[in-house]
Amino acid sequence: MTALSLPRPTRRAAFGKIVLNEARLTWRGPQGLVGGLALPVLLLAIFSLISPFRRPAADLGGLTPLDVYVPILIVLGLALLALYNLPTPLATYRELGILRRLSTTPVPPSWLLAAQGIVNLCVAVIMVIIVLAESIALGAPAPKNLAGFAVAVLLAIVGLFPIGLLIASVAKTGSSVGVIGRVVFFPLIFLAGLWWPRELMPGALQAVSTASPLGATVQAIQASAQGQFPPAAPLLVLAAYAVVFGLLARRFFRWE
Amino acid sequence: MTTYMASSTSPSYPEQTGTRPAVEITHLRKTYGTLVAVDDLSLEVAEGEIFGILGPNGAGKTTTVECAIGLRSPDSGTIRLMGLDPKTQKDEVHEIVGVQLQEGAQPAKLKVGEILDMYRSFYRDPADVGELTEVLGLAAKRGDYYRSLSGGQRQRLSVALALIGRPKIAVLDEMTAGLDPQARRDAWELIENIRDRGMTILLVTHFMEEAERLCDRVALIDNGRVVALDTPASLAERARGGKTVRFLPSAPFDDRLLTEHNEVTRVEHQGQHVIVTGTGELVNVVLLSLAAAGVTARDVQLDSSNLEDAFVKLTGKHLSKKEEGERP
């Protein structure tokens, strides 16, 4: 990327156009914003209508199930963005020969990866803000440690997106991303506590959950919601996923 | 074999003296495992020339251009595009070369104008989108989604993307593959329109009609080698060992009237018709000699062989016959 011979303003304009077109595709895509954005927002609204969800529960440490589910739903959105929204277009572009076509222009095809990353990062941030605002409107407390919350969310994105890039590396077509994504998504979201909150998991399962990317994210976000800076363990887990999967994706990503 | 009404084509070689070749390929070799795709291929394309690479499927055409534009690394041999090495000077090469690849698709839900606008931003001195879409007949489609385009329109967009950076060299790989005859003729007209812009065009094709119509010179490729390189007309003439004029004379005449000319190799009689075989300006020689003797020729037909004949003669194969794919 550094060997580019184009002048800097041209490069900046070119990258801007690529990001703009990726944003348009995300906006126009059929599934694009449903899973990663609409689903957590809708689920939170539905959960708030179930009255037991709004009563504090002793086995949840005095929290309401709704409070417990806010981080889980944020993680659900992040996981869908990372495991489906990010890799699907990349695998499709390779399948259609777009990455190959781009590599005959002065602009490297890796910019398309970067643009997809930026667009999904923006969608993720918007999703988190909407879910947070919605939860506060529904009576859940705002995160008491906002900086810790931001660190947890950003590190989750940094840890989860490389997993999506690895899926884009091994998937032959855009539609096979859906298959691989599903195989990866369901165990991970189970460990995050979508069906069985982490607080209620037996000790061994909770340890596995903490070592999983989505479980670590839930743990980090919950800690910040309750006023602490996220503990080192989940942050280190996420950083490890970022490094390992980042290197694997770099090693295995094919441009054609 | 095609039969044309009396007409002669004058081969015009491009002016090559004193200019650096736009494309220079020397002893190119590229193998995929045990398959030799390109085997010692050399050719030179002059600046401003429309140069055809013609051959059957699997001849090594696509591999050759993919090496030329830096998509593949040759095993050996050298390639220079305007003096630049596509292997070590990729970025510079990508700035001066516009490429249209086979099977080049775009995202279904981008609009034509958005795709063009994005590719336009990759170049220092790009073409005007309005003018380009006008020339390519896409002006009315700028606001349409890619998925709504017909095959011919997609192909034209792909040509537009090859030209949007105002390249010095345009590489068009099977530009008219999969197009219906009308769309194919439209595409040819388009190339004829842009040939005046001084752009060098490398046209990969297995349609001999396309090469005959558009190319200044053609390299016939078979088994990864250049088997012949010349103007389409000369190649065709070479294949047949000459051309044939067939006519109905108004009166009997002595064969020696014609055989005394160097251009004439043979005179035959077929019923009342006369068939003269020869080379060069054969039609003029025959008609003028007859006229001088007070004989008029009616029903004149010039049989000339075409590139397809040349190809069959040189390789023993047919161009259009479907063989195994280009790539491994």
Coordinates of N, CA and C in Angstrom, one line a residue, chain A residues 16-168:
Chain A
G16 N -12.2 7.5 -0.2 CA -13.5 8.1 0.2 C -14.6 7.5 -0.7
K17 N -14.4 7.4 -2.0 CA -15.4 6.9 -3.0 C -15.7 5.4 -2.7
I18 N -14.6 4.7 -2.4 CA -14.8 3.3 -2.1 C -15.7 3.1 -0.8
V19 N -15.4 3.9 0.2 CA -16.2 3.8 1.5 C -17.6 4.2 1.2
L20 N -17.8 5.3 0.4 CA -19.1 5.7 0.0 C -19.9 4.6 -0.7
N21 N -19.3 4.0 -1.6 CA -20.1 2.9 -2.3 C -20.3 1.7 -1.4
E22 N -19.4 1.4 -0.5 CA -19.7 0.3 0.4 C -20.8 0.6 1.4
A23 N -20.8 1.9 1.7 CA -21.9 2.4 2.6 C -23.3 2.3 1.9
R24 N -23.3 2.7 0.6 CA -24.5 2.5 -0.2 C -25.0 1.1 -0.3
L25 N -24.0 0.2 -0.5 CA -24.4 -1.2 -0.6 C -24.9 -1.8 0.7
T26 N -24.3 -1.3 1.8 CA -24.8 -1.8 3.1 C -26.2 -1.3 3.3
W27 N -26.5 0.0 2.9 CA -27.8 0.6 3.1 C -28.8 -0.2 2.2
R28 N -28.4 -0.5 1.0 CA -29.3 -1.1 0.0 C -29.5 -2.6 0.2
G29 N -28.5 -3.2 0.9 CA -28.4 -4.7 1.0 C -29.7 -5.2 1.7
P30 N -30.2 -6.3 1.3 CA -31.4 -6.8 2.0 C -31.2 -7.1 3.4
Q31 N -30.1 -7.9 3.7 CA -29.9 -8.4 5.1 C -29.0 -7.5 5.9
G32 N -28.4 -6.5 5.2 CA -27.3 -5.7 5.8 C -27.6 -5.2 7.2
L33 N -28.7 -4.4 7.3 CA -28.9 -3.7 8.5 C -30.0 -4.4 9.4
V34 N -30.5 -5.5 8.9 CA -31.5 -6.2 9.7 C -30.9 -6.9 10.9
G35 N -29.9 -7.8 10.6 CA -29.3 -8.6 11.7 C -28.5 -7.7 12.7
G36 N -27.6 -6.9 12.1 CA -26.6 -6.2 12.9 C -27.2 -5.0 13.6
L37 N -28.3 -4.4 13.1 CA -28.9 -3.2 13.6 C -30.3 -3.4 14.2
A38 N -31.2 -3.8 13.3 CA -32.6 -3.9 13.7 C -32.9 -4.9 14.7
L39 N -32.2 -6.1 14.6 CA -32.6 -7.2 15.5 C -32.3 -6.9 17.0
P40 N -31.2 -6.4 17.4 CA -31.0 -6.1 18.8 C -32.0 -5.1 19.3
V41 N -32.3 -4.1 18.5 CA -33.2 -3.0 18.9 C -34.6 -3.6 19.1
L42 N -35.0 -4.4 18.1 CA -36.4 -5.0 18.2 C -36.5 -6.0 19.4
L43 N -35.4 -6.8 19.6 CA -35.5 -7.8 20.7 C -35.6 -7.1 22.0
L44 N -34.8 -6.0 22.2 CA -34.8 -5.3 23.4 C -36.3 -4.7 23.7
A45 N -36.9 -4.2 22.6 CA -38.2 -3.7 22.8 C -39.2 -4.8 23.2
I46 N -39.0 -6.0 22.6 CA -39.9 -7.1 22.9 C -39.7 -7.6 24.4
F47 N -38.4 -7.7 24.7 CA -38.1 -8.2 26.1 C -38.7 -7.2 27.1
S48 N -38.7 -5.9 26.8 CA -39.2 -4.9 27.8 C -40.7 -5.1 28.0
L49 N -41.4 -5.7 27.0 CA -42.9 -5.9 27.2 C -43.2 -7.1 28.1
I50 N -42.2 -8.0 28.3 CA -42.4 -9.1 29.2 C -42.2 -8.7 30.6
S51 N -43.3 -8.7 31.4 CA -43.2 -8.1 32.7 C -42.1 -8.7 33.7
P52 N -41.9 -10.1 33.7 CA -40.9 -10.6 34.6 C -39.5 -10.1 34.3
F53 N -39.3 -9.6 33.0 CA -38.0 -9.1 32.6 C -37.7 -7.8 33.3
R54 N -38.7 -7.1 33.9 CA -38.4 -5.8 34.5 C -38.3 -5.9 36.0
R55 N -38.5 -7.1 36.6 CA -38.4 -7.3 38.0 C -37.0 -7.7 38.4
P56 N -36.4 -7.0 39.4 CA -35.1 -7.5 39.9 C -35.1 -8.9 40.4
A57 N -34.1 -9.7 40.0 CA -34.1 -11.1 40.4 C -32.9 -11.3 41.3
A58 N -33.1 -12.2 42.4 CA -32.1 -12.4 43.3 C -30.9 -13.1 42.7
D59 N -31.2 -14.1 41.8 CA -30.1 -14.9 41.3 C -29.3 -14.1 40.2
L60 N -29.8 -12.9 39.9 CA -29.0 -12.1 38.9 C -28.3 -10.9 39.7
G61 N -28.2 -11.1 41.0 CA -27.5 -10.1 41.8 C -28.4 -8.8 41.9
G62 N -29.7 -8.9 41.9 CA -30.5 -7.8 42.1 C -30.8 -7.0 40.8
L63 N -30.2 -7.5 39.7 CA -30.5 -6.8 38.4 C -31.8 -7.4 37.8
T64 N -32.4 -6.6 36.9 CA -33.5 -7.2 36.2 C -33.0 -8.0 35.0
P65 N -33.7 -9.0 34.6 CA -33.3 -9.7 33.3 C -33.0 -8.7 32.2
L66 N -33.8 -7.6 32.1 CA -33.6 -6.6 31.1 C -32.2 -6.0 31.1
D67 N -31.8 -5.7 32.4 CA -30.4 -5.1 32.5 C -29.4 -6.1 32.0
V68 N -29.6 -7.4 32.4 CA -28.6 -8.4 32.0 C -28.6 -8.6 30.5
Y69 N -29.8 -8.4 29.8 CA -29.8 -8.6 28.4 C -29.3 -7.5 27.5
V70 N -29.2 -6.3 28.1 CA -28.6 -5.2 27.3 C -27.3 -5.5 26.7
P71 N -26.3 -5.9 27.5 CA -25.0 -6.3 27.0 C -25.1 -7.5 26.0
I72 N -26.0 -8.4 26.3 CA -26.1 -9.6 25.5 C -26.6 -9.2 24.1
L73 N -27.5 -8.3 24.0 CA -28.1 -7.9 22.7 C -27.1 -7.0 22.0
I74 N -26.3 -6.2 22.7 CA -25.3 -5.5 22.0 C -24.3 -6.5 21.4
V75 N -23.9 -7.5 22.1 CA -23.0 -8.5 21.6 C -23.6 -9.3 20.4
L76 N -24.9 -9.5 20.5 CA -25.6 -10.2 19.4 C -25.5 -9.4 18.1
G77 N -25.7 -8.1 18.2 CA -25.5 -7.2 17.0 C -24.1 -7.2 16.5
L78 N -23.1 -7.1 17.4 CA -21.7 -7.0 17.0 C -21.3 -8.3 16.3
A79 N -21.8 -9.5 16.9 CA -21.5 -10.8 16.3 C -22.1 -10.9 14.9
L80 N -23.3 -10.5 14.7 CA -23.9 -10.6 13.4 C -23.1 -9.7 12.4
L81 N -22.7 -8.5 12.8 CA -22.0 -7.6 11.9 C -20.6 -8.3 11.6
A82 N -20.0 -8.8 12.6 CA -18.6 -9.4 12.3 C -18.7 -10.7 11.5
L83 N -19.7 -11.5 11.9 CA -19.6 -12.9 11.3 C -20.4 -13.0 10.0
Y84 N -21.3 -12.0 9.7 CA -22.1 -12.1 8.4 C -21.8 -10.8 7.5
N85 N -22.1 -9.7 8.1 CA -22.1 -8.4 7.3 C -20.7 -8.1 6.8
L86 N -19.7 -8.3 7.6 CA -18.3 -8.0 7.1 C -17.8 -9.0 6.1
P87 N -17.9 -10.3 6.3 CA -17.3 -11.3 5.3 C -18.2 -11.5 4.1
T88 N -19.5 -11.4 4.2 CA -20.3 -11.7 3.0 C -19.9 -10.9 1.7
P89 N -19.9 -9.5 1.8 CA -19.5 -8.8 0.6 C -18.1 -9.1 0.2
L90 N -17.2 -9.3 1.1 CA -15.8 -9.6 0.7 C -15.7 -10.9 -0.1
A91 N -16.4 -12.0 0.4 CA -16.3 -13.2 -0.4 C -17.0 -13.1 -1.7
T92 N -18.1 -12.3 -1.7 CA -18.8 -12.1 -3.0 C -18.0 -11.3 -4.0
Y93 N -17.2 -10.3 -3.5 CA -16.4 -9.5 -4.4 C -15.3 -10.4 -5.0
R94 N -14.8 -11.3 -4.2 CA -13.8 -12.3 -4.7 C -14.4 -13.2 -5.8
E95 N -15.6 -13.7 -5.4 CA -16.3 -14.6 -6.3 C -16.6 -13.9 -7.7
L96 N -17.0 -12.6 -7.6 CA -17.3 -11.9 -8.8 C -16.1 -11.4 -9.6
G97 N -14.9 -11.5 -9.0 CA -13.7 -11.0 -9.7 C -13.5 -9.6 -9.4
I98 N -14.2 -9.0 -8.5 CA -14.1 -7.5 -8.3 C -12.7 -7.2 -7.6
L99 N -12.3 -8.1 -6.7 CA -11.0 -7.9 -6.0 C -9.8 -8.0 -7.1
R100 N -10.0 -8.9 -8.0 CA -9.0 -9.1 -9.1 C -9.0 -7.9 -10.0
R101 N -10.2 -7.4 -10.3 CA -10.4 -6.3 -11.2 C -9.7 -5.1 -10.6
L102 N -9.9 -4.9 -9.3 CA -9.4 -3.8 -8.6 C -7.9 -3.8 -8.5
S103 N -7.3 -5.0 -8.5 CA -5.9 -5.1 -8.4 C -5.2 -4.7 -9.8
T104 N -6.0 -4.4 -10.8 CA -5.4 -3.9 -12.0 C -5.5 -2.4 -12.1
T105 N -6.0 -1.8 -11.1 CA -6.1 -0.3 -11.0 C -5.0 0.2 -10.1
P106 N -4.7 1.5 -10.1 CA -3.7 2.0 -9.2 C -4.1 1.8 -7.7
V107 N -5.3 1.4 -7.4 CA -5.8 1.3 -6.0 C -5.7 -0.2 -5.6
P108 N -5.1 -0.5 -4.5 CA -5.0 -1.9 -4.1 C -6.4 -2.5 -3.6
P109 N -6.7 -3.8 -3.8 CA -7.9 -4.3 -3.4 C -8.1 -4.4 -1.9
S110 N -7.0 -4.3 -1.1 CA -7.1 -4.3 0.3 C -7.9 -3.1 0.8
W111 N -8.0 -2.0 0.0 CA -8.8 -0.9 0.4 C -10.3 -1.2 0.5
L112 N -10.7 -2.2 -0.2 CA -12.1 -2.6 -0.1 C -12.3 -3.3 1.2
L113 N -11.3 -4.1 1.7 CA -11.5 -4.7 3.0 C -11.5 -3.6 4.1
A114 N -10.6 -2.6 3.9 CA -10.6 -1.5 4.9 C -11.9 -0.7 4.9
A115 N -12.5 -0.5 3.7 CA -13.7 0.2 3.6 C -14.9 -0.6 4.2
Q116 N -14.9 -1.9 4.0 CA -15.9 -2.7 4.7 C -15.8 -2.6 6.2
G117 N -14.6 -2.7 6.6 CA -14.3 -2.6 8.1 C -14.8 -1.3 8.6
I118 N -14.6 -0.2 7.9 CA -15.0 1.2 8.4 C -16.5 1.3 8.4
V119 N -17.2 0.8 7.3 CA -18.6 0.9 7.3 C -19.3 0.0 8.4
N120 N -18.8 -1.2 8.6 CA -19.3 -2.0 9.7 C -19.0 -1.5 11.1
L121 N -17.9 -0.8 11.2 CA -17.6 -0.2 12.5 C -18.6 0.9 12.8
C122 N -18.9 1.7 11.7 CA -19.9 2.8 11.9 C -21.3 2.2 12.3
V123 N -21.7 1.1 11.6 CA -23.0 0.5 11.9 C -23.0 0.0 13.3
A124 N -21.8 -0.6 13.7 CA -21.7 -1.1 15.1 C -21.9 0.0 16.1
V125 N -21.2 1.1 15.9 CA -21.3 2.2 16.8 C -22.8 2.8 16.9
I126 N -23.4 2.9 15.7 CA -24.8 3.4 15.7 C -25.7 2.4 16.4
M127 N -25.5 1.1 16.2 CA -26.3 0.1 16.9 C -26.1 0.2 18.4
V128 N -24.9 0.3 18.8 CA -24.7 0.4 20.3 C -25.3 1.6 20.9
I129 N -25.2 2.8 20.2 CA -25.9 4.0 20.7 C -27.4 3.8 20.8
I130 N -28.0 3.3 19.7 CA -29.4 3.1 19.7 C -29.9 2.2 20.8
V131 N -29.2 1.0 20.9 CA -29.6 0.0 22.0 C -29.5 0.7 23.4
L132 N -28.4 1.4 23.5 CA -28.1 2.0 24.8 C -29.2 3.1 25.2
A133 N -29.5 3.9 24.2 CA -30.6 4.9 24.4 C -31.9 4.3 24.6
E134 N -32.2 3.2 23.9 CA -33.4 2.5 24.1 C -33.5 1.9 25.5
S135 N -32.4 1.3 25.9 CA -32.5 0.6 27.2 C -32.7 1.7 28.3
I136 N -32.0 2.8 28.2 CA -32.2 3.9 29.2 C -33.7 4.4 29.2
A137 N -34.2 4.5 28.0 CA -35.6 4.9 27.8 C -36.5 3.9 28.5
L138 N -36.1 2.6 28.5 CA -37.0 1.6 29.0 C -36.7 1.4 30.5
G139 N -35.8 2.2 31.1 CA -35.7 2.2 32.5 C -34.4 1.5 33.0
A140 N -33.6 0.9 32.1 CA -32.4 0.3 32.6 C -31.3 1.4 32.9
P141 N -30.4 1.1 33.8 CA -29.4 2.2 34.2 C -28.4 2.4 33.0
A142 N -28.0 3.6 32.9 CA -26.9 3.9 31.9 C -25.6 3.2 32.4
P143 N -24.7 2.9 31.5 CA -23.4 2.3 32.0 C -22.7 3.3 33.0
K144 N -22.3 2.8 34.1 CA -21.8 3.7 35.1 C -20.4 4.1 34.8
N145 N -19.6 3.3 34.1 CA -18.3 3.6 33.7 C -18.2 3.7 32.1
L146 N -18.5 4.9 31.7 CA -18.7 5.1 30.2 C -17.4 4.8 29.4
A147 N -16.3 5.2 30.0 CA -15.0 5.0 29.3 C -14.7 3.5 29.2
G148 N -15.0 2.8 30.3 CA -14.8 1.4 30.3 C -15.8 0.7 29.3
F149 N -17.0 1.2 29.2 CA -18.0 0.7 28.3 C -17.4 0.8 26.8
A150 N -16.9 2.0 26.5 CA -16.4 2.3 25.2 C -15.2 1.4 24.9
V151 N -14.3 1.2 25.9 CA -13.2 0.3 25.6 C -13.6 -1.1 25.4
A152 N -14.6 -1.5 26.1 CA -15.1 -2.9 26.0 C -15.7 -3.1 24.6
V153 N -16.5 -2.1 24.1 CA -17.2 -2.3 22.8 C -16.1 -2.2 21.7
L154 N -15.2 -1.3 21.8 CA -14.2 -1.1 20.7 C -13.3 -2.4 20.7
L155 N -12.9 -2.9 21.9 CA -12.0 -4.0 21.9 C -12.8 -5.3 21.3
A156 N -14.1 -5.3 21.6 CA -14.9 -6.4 21.1 C -14.9 -6.4 19.6
I157 N -15.1 -5.1 19.0 CA -15.0 -5.0 17.5 C -13.7 -5.5 17.0
V158 N -12.6 -5.0 17.6 CA -11.3 -5.4 17.2 C -11.0 -6.9 17.3
G159 N -11.7 -7.5 18.3 CA -11.5 -9.0 18.5 C -12.4 -9.8 17.5
L160 N -13.6 -9.2 17.2 CA -14.5 -10.0 16.4 C -14.3 -9.9 14.9
F161 N -14.0 -8.7 14.5 CA -13.9 -8.5 13.0 C -12.9 -9.4 12.3
P162 N -11.7 -9.6 13.0 CA -10.8 -10.6 12.3 C -11.3 -12.0 12.2
I163 N -12.3 -12.4 13.1 CA -12.9 -13.7 12.9 C -13.7 -13.7 11.6
G164 N -14.4 -12.6 11.4 CA -15.2 -12.4 10.1 C -14.2 -12.4 8.9
L165 N -13.1 -11.8 9.0 CA -12.1 -11.8 7.9 C -11.6 -13.2 7.6
L166 N -11.4 -14.0 8.7 CA -11.0 -15.4 8.4 C -12.1 -16.1 7.7
I167 N -13.4 -15.9 8.1 CA -14.5 -16.5 7.4 C -14.5 -16.1 6.0
A168 N -14.2 -14.9 5.7 CA -14.2 -14.4 4.3 C -13.0 -15.1 3.6

